[in-house]
Coordinates of C-alpha atoms in Angstrom, one line a residue:
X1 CA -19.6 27.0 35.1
X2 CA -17.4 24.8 33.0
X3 CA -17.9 27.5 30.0
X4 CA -17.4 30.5 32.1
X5 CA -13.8 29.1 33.4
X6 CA -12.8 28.6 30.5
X7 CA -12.8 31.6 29.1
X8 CA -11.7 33.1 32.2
X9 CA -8.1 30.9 31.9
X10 CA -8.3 31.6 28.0
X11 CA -8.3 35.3 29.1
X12 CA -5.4 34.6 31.9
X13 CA -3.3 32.9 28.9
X14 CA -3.6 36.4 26.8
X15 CA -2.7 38.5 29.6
X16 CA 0.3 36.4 31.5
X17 CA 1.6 36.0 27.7
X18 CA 2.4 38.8 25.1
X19 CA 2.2 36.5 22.3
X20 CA 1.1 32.6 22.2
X21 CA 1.0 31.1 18.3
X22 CA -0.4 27.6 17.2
X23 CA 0.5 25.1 14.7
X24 CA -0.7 22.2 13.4
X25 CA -4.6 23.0 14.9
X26 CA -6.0 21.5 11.5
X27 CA -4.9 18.1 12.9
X28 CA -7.3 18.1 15.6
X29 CA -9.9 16.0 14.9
X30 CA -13.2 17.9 15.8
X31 CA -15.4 14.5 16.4
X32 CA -14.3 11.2 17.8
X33 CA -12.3 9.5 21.1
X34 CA -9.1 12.2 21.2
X35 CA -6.0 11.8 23.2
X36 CA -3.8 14.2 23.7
X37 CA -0.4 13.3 24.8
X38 CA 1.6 16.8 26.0
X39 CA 4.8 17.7 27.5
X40 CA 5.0 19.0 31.0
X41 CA 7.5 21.8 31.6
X42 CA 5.4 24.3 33.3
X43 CA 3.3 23.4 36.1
X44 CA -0.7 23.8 36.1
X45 CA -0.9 26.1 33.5
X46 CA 0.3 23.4 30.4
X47 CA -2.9 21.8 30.6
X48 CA -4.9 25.3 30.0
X49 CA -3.1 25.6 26.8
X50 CA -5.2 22.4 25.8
X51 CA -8.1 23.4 27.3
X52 CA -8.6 26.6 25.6
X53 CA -6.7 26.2 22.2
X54 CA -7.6 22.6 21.1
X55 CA -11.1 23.0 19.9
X56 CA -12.2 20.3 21.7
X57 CA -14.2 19.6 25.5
X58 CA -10.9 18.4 26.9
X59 CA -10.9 16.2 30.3
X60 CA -7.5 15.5 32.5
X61 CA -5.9 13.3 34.6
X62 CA -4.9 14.8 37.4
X63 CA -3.1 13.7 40.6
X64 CA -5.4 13.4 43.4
X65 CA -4.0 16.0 46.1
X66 CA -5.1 19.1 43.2
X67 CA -8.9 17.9 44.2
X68 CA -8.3 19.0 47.6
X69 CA -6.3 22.3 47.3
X70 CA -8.2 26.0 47.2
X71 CA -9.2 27.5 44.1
X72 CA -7.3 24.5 42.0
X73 CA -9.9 22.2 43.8
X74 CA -12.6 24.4 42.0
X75 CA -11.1 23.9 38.7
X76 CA -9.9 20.1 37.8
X77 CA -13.6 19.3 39.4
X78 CA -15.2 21.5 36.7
X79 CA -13.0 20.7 34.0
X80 CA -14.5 17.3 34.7
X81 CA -10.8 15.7 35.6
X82 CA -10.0 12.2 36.6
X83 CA -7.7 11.6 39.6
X84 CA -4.9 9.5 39.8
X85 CA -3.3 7.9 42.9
X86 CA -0.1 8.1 43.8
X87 CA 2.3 6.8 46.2
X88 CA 4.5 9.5 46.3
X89 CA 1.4 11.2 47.3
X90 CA 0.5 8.3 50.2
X91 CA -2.6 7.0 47.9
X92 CA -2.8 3.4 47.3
X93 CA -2.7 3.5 42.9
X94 CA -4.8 0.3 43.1
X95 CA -7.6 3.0 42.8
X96 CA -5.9 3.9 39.9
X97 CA -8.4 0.8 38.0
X98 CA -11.3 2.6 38.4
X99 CA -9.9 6.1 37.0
X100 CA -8.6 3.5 33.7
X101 CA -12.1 2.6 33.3
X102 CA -13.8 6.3 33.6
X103 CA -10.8 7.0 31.2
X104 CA -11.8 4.6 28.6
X105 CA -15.7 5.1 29.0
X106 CA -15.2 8.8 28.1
X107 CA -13.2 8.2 25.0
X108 CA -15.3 5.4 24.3
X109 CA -18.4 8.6 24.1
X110 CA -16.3 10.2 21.7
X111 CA -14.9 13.0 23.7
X112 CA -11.1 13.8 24.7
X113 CA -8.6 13.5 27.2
X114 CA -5.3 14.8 27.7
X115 CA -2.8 13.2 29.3
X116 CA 0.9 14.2 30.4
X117 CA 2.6 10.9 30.2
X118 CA 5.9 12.1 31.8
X119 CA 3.6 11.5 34.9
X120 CA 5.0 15.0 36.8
X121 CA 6.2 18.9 35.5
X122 CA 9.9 19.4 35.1
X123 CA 12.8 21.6 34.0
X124 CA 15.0 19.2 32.4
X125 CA 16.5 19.6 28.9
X126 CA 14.9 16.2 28.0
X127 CA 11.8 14.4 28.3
X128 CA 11.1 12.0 31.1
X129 CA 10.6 8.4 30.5
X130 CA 7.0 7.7 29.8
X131 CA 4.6 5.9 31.6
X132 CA 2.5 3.1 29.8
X133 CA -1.0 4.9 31.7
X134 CA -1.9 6.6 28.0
X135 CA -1.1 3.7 25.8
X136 CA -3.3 1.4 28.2
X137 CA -6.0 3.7 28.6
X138 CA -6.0 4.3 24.4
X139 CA -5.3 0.4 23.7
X140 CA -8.7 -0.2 25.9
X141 CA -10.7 2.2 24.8
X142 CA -9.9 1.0 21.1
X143 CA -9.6 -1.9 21.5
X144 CA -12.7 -3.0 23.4
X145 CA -15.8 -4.6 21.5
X146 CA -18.7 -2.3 20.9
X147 CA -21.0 -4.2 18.8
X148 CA -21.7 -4.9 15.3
X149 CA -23.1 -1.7 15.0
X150 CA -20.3 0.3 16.1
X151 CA -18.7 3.4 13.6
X152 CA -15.3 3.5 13.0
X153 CA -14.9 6.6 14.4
X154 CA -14.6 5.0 17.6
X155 CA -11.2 4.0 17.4
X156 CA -9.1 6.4 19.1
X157 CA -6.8 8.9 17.9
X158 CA -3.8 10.0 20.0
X159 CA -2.8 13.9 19.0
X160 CA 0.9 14.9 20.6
X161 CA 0.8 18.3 21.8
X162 CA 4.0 20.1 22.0
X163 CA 4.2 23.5 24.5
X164 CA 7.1 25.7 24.2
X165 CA 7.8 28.8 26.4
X166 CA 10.5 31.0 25.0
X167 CA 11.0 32.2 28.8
X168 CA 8.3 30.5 31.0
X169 CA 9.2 32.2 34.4
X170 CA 8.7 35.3 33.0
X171 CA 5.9 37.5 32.5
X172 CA 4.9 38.8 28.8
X173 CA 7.0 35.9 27.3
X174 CA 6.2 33.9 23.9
X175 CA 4.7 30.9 24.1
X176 CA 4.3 27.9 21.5
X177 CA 1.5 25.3 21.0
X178 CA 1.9 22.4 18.4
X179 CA -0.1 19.8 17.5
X180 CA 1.0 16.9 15.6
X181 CA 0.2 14.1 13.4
X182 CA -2.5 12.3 14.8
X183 CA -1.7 8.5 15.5
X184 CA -4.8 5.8 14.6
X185 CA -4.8 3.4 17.8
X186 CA -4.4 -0.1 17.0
X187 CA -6.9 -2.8 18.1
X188 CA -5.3 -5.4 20.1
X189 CA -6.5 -8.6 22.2
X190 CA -7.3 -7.4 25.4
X191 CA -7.4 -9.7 28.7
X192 CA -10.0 -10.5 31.0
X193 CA -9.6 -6.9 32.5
X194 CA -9.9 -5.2 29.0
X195 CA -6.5 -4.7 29.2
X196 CA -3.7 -5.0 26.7
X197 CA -0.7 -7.2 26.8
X198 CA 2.2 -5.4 28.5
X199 CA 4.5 -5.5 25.4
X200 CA 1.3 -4.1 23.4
X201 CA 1.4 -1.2 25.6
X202 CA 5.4 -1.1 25.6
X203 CA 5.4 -0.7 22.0
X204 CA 2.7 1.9 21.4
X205 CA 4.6 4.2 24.8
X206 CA 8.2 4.3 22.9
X207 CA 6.3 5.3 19.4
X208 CA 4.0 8.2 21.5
X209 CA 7.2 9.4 22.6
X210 CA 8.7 9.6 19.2
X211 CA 5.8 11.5 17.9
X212 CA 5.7 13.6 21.1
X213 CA 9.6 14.2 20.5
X214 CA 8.8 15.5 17.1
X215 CA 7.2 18.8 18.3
X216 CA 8.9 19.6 21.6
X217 CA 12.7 20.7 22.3
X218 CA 14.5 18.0 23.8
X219 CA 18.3 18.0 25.1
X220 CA 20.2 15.3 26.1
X221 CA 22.1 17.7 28.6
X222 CA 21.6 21.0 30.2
X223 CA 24.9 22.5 28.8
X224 CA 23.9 21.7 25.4
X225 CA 20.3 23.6 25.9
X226 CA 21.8 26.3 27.3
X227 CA 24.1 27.1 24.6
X228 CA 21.1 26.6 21.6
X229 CA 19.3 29.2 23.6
X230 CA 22.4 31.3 23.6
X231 CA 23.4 30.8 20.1
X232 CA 19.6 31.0 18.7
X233 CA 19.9 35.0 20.7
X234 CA 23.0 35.9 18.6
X235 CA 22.0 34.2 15.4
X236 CA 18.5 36.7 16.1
X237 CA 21.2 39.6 16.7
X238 CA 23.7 39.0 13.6
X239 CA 19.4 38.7 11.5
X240 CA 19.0 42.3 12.7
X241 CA 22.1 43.3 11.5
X242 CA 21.8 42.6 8.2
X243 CA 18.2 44.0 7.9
X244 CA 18.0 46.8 10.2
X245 CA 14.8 48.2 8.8
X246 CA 12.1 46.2 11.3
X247 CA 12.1 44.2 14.1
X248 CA 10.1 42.2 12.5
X249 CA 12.9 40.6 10.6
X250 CA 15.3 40.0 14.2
X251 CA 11.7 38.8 15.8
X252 CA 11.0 35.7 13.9
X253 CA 8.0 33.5 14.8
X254 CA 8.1 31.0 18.0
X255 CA 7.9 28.0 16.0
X256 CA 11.1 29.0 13.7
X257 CA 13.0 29.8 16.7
X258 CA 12.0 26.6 18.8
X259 CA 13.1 24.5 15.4
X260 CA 16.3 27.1 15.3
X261 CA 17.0 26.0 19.0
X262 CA 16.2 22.2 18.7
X263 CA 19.0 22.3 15.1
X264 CA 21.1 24.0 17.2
X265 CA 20.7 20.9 20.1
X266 CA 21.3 17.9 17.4
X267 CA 24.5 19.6 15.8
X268 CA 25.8 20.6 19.1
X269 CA 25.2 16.6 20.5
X270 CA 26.9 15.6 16.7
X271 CA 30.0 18.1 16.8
X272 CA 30.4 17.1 20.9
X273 CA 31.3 13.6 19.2
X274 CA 32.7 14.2 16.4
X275 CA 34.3 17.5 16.3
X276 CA 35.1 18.7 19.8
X277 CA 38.2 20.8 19.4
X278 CA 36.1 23.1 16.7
X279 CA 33.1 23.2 18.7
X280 CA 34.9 24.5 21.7
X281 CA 36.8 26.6 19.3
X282 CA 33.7 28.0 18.4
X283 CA 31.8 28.2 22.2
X284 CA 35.2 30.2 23.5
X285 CA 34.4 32.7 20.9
X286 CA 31.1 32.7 21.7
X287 CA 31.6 33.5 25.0
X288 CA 34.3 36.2 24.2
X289 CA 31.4 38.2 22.4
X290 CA 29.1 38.0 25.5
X291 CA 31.8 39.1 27.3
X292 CA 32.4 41.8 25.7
X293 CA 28.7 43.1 25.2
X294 CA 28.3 42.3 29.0
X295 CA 30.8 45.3 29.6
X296 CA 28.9 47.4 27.7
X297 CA 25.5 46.8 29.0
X298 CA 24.5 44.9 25.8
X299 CA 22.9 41.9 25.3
X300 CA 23.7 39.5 21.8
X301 CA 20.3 39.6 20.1
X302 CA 19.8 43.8 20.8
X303 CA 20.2 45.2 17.7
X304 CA 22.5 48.3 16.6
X305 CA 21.6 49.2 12.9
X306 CA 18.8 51.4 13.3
X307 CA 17.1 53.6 10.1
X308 CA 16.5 57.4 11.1
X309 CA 12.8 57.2 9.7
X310 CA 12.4 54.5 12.2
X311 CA 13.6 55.8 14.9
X312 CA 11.4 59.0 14.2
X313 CA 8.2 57.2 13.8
X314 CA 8.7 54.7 16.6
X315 CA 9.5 57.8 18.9
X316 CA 6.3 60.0 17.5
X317 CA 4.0 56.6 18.0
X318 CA 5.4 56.4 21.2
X319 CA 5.1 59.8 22.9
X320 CA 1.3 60.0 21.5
X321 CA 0.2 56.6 22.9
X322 CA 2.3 57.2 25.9
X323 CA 0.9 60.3 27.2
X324 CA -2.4 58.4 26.5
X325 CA -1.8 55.5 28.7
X326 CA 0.0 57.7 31.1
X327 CA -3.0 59.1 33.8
X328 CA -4.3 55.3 33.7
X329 CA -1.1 54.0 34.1
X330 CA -0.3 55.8 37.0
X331 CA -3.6 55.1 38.9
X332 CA -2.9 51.0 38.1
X333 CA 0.2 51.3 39.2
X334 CA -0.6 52.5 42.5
X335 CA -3.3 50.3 43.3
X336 CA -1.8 46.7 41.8
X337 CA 1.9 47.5 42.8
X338 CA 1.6 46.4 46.4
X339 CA -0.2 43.0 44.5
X340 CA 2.2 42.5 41.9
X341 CA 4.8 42.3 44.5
X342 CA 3.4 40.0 46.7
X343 CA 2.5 37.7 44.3
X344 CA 6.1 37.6 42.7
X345 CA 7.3 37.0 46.0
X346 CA 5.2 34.0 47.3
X347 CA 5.3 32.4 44.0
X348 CA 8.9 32.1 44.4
X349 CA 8.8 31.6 47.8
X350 CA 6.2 28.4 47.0
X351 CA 8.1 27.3 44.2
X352 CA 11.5 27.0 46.1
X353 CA 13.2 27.6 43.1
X354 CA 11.9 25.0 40.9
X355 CA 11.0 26.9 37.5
X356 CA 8.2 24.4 36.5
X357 CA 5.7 25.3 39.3
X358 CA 6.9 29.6 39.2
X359 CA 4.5 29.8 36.7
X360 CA 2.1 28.4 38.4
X361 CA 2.7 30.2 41.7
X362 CA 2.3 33.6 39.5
X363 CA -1.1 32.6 37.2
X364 CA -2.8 31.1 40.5
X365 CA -1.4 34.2 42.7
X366 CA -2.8 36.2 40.3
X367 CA -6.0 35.4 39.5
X368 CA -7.4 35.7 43.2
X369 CA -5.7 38.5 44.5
X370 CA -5.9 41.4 42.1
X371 CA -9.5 40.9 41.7
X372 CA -10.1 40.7 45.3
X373 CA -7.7 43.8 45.4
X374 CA -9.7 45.6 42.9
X375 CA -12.9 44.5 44.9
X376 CA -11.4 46.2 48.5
X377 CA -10.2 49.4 46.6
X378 CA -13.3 50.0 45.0
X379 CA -15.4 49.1 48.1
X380 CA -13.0 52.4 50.1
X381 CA -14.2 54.2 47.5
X382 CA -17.6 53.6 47.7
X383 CA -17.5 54.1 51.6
X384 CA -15.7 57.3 51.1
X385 CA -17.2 59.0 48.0
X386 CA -21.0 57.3 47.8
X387 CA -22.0 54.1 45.4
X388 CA -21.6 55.9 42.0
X389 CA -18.1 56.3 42.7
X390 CA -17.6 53.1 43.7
X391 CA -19.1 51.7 40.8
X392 CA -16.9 53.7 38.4
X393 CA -14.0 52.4 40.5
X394 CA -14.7 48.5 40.1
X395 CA -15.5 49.6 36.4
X396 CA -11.8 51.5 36.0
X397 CA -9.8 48.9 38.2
X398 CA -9.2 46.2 35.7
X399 CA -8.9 48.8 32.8
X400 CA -6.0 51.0 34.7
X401 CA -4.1 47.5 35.5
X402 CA -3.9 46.6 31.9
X403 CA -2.9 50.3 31.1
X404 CA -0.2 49.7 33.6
X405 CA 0.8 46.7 31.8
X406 CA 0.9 48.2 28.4
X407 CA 2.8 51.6 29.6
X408 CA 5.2 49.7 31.0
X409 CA 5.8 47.1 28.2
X410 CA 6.1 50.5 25.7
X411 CA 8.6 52.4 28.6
X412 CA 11.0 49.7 28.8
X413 CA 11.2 49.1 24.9
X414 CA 11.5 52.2 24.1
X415 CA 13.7 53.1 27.0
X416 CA 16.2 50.2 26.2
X417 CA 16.3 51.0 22.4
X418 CA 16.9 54.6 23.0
X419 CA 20.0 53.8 25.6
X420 CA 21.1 51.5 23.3
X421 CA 21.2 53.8 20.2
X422 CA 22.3 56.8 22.4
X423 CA 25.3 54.7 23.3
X424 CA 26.2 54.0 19.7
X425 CA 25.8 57.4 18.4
X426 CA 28.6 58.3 21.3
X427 CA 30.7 56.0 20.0
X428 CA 30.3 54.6 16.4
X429 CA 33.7 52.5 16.4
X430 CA 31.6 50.1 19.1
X431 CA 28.6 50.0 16.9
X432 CA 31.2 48.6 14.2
X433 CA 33.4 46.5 16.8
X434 CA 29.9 44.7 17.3
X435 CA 28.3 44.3 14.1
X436 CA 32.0 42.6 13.1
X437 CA 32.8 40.3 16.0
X438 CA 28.8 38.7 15.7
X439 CA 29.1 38.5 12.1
X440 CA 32.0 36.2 12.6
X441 CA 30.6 34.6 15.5
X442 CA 27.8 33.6 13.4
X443 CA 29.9 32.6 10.3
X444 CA 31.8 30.2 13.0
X445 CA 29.0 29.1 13.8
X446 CA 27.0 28.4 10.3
X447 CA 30.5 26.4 9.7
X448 CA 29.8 24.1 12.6
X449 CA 26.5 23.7 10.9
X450 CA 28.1 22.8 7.3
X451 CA 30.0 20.2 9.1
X452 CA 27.5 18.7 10.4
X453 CA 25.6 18.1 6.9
X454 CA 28.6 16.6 5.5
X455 CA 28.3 14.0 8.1
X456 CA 27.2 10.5 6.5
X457 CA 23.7 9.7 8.3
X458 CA 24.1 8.0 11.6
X459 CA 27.2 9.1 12.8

């Protein structure tokens, strides 16, 4: 059961995200008591990132109500999860002892946890103050005497697992996984309980969230995070510029762009103390050039240098695998649009706004309702048209939504880049007017960045 889920949320992963990249997955260790320590920005689907990419049999904590909810029931049982009482949640977290000690027995078998320490998802620029339950629970487990005989593989290794979404409300996004450096867990005196000393399990809390800070993007305001993102799009934009041969060179890997964002984060925080008058000097201009693309229906990381020979293949490979997708397309549309709708519109309705759990809303939405759609639609055709036609229909169902998906994805890139060259042909002087004004924008900016490496360290 346990195997077959799995693959089933690794498949859910592939499809909900157009591309998902790992780092760091040779840090892993592949035997021996893991913890993982993550950060948790996106709801129930950060810990299948984990689950499916870490190479290891990975259990959870998980607060107690998810045992008792449809369909997310079925799953933390399965994946073998812990749960955790608490009083937000009207549980007493006394029970919370005996979830310690299940914790501590498993790592003590030499298998893995993972653990969000930030105790609850968010959607704040910065991490959340951690709780001490992973550094107890590792302290223990390490800690705790084994006998003579015991291998040193059992002292536990904490592994922080950094997940970036370069969008996470929305569908076909990028996605980042990174593991870091893993930590050796110190053995300490424990108490009666098997406990650590509180200031034992103080200490080893602030280092995990060091480590943890290390691979994740952290702000210390909202405003700041918002203009990296912005920034990191134009910087993208002024890239293209410069090569306009291939989006692959305006399209840079999710790991350069989440370190592109968090550089932009730490100068911004610097310059905000240091250098106000040119950092605002250098946001108003900024915010000039979105402006102005706004008013033309642009956007500050599209490109506008485009080869002919591109533009001629890109349109040929289009049109062929187009019109190949196209009958497909159309028959997924038809059936799954009626789905798609509904589920965007109770997953925002059940997330009230709060982008940590949209996500969720969407995935879990999802993954019950076009099967069972595809299961009704196939079961009218087999009244209407005998069992082989029904058959064929539960066969094509699946295949014509993902047709849909990649028709669509193809339309509305190609569409986009052909309005946006169309537009430029018409008028070359604004093709110029905006490869100018977001060159400067970007020398403005890489200025800011000189002056923040002149800065002596520490100020």
């Amino acid at each position: 059961m346990r195997a077959l889920l799995v693959a089933l949320c690794g498949w859910v992963l592939n499809l909900y995200f157009r591309r998902i990249e790992i780092t760091g997955l040779e840090r892993v260790p592949q035997t021996g008591p893991v913890l993982f320590i993550l950060n948790h920005p996106n709801g129930l689907l950060d810990p299948v990132f984990v689950l499916c990419l870490s190479g290891r049999r990975v259990s959870f904590l998980a607060k107690e109500p998810l045992f008792r909810m449809p369909i997310v029931g079925t799953f933390v049982r399965a994946f073998e999860c812990l749960p955790v009482y608490r009083s937000q949640d009207g549980k007493d977290p006394a029970n919370n002892r005996k979830m310690i000690e299940s914790a501590v027995r498993l790592l003590q078998s030499g298998n893995a946890i993972a653990i969000f320490p930030e105790g609850t998802s968010h959607s704040d620029p910065d991490l959340r103050p951690f709780r001490s339950g992973a550094a107890r629970i590792a302290l223990s487990a390490s800690s705790v005497e084994l006998g003579a005989d015991a291998p040193e593989v059992s002292r536990v290794r904490i592994v922080p697992c950094g997940l970036y979404y370069s969008e996470k409300t929305r569908f076909r996004s990028s996605a980042l996984v990174s593991f870091g450096e893993p930590l050796v867990v110190p053995k300490v005196p424990l108490d009666e309980r098997l406990e650590p000393s509180v200031e034992a399990a103080r200490a080893l809390t602030a280092e995990l969230e060091h480590e943890l800070r290390k691979v994740t993007v952290h702000a210390d305001s909202v405003e700041a995070l918002g203009l990296a993102q912005r920034a990191e799009r134009l910087l993208r934009g002024a890239a293209s510029d410069e090569s306009g041969d291939t989006e692959a060179h305006s399209r840079p890997n999710v790991e350069a762009r989440r370190d592109l964002r968090q550089r932009l984060i730490d100068g911004y925080q610097a310059l905000r103390q240091t250098h106000p008058a040119e950092l605002d000097r250098v946001i108003a201009e900024l915010e000039a050039f979105e402006t102005f693309l706004d008013k033309q229906g642009l956007r500050s990381e599209q490109r506008v240098v485009f080869q002919r020979a591109e533009l001629l293949a890109r349109a040929l490979v289009g049109g062929i695998v187009g019109l190949f997708l196209l009958p497909l397309a159309c028959v997924g549309l038809v059936c799954n649009f009626a789905t798609y709708r509904f589920v965007s519109w109770a997953s925002l309705r059940y997330a009230k706004s709060e982008e940590d759990v949209i996500t969720t809303g969407k995935v879990l939405g999802g993954l019950l309702l076009y099967p069972l759609t595809w299961l009704i639609e196939s079961g009218a055709v087999w009244a209407s048209f005998g069992w082989q036609a029904g058959l064929v229909a539960v066969l094509v169902s699946p295949l014509a939504a993902l047709a849909t998906l990649a028709f669509i994805e193809r339309a509305t890139r190609d569409l986009t880049r052909t309005l946006v060259v169309a537009k430029l042909l018409l008028r070359p002087d604004l093709k110029r007017a905006i490869i100018a004004r977001r060159q400067r924008v970007r020398g403005s900016i890489l200025s800011l960045a000189e002056l923040v490496s002149s800065q002596p360290p520490g100020t």
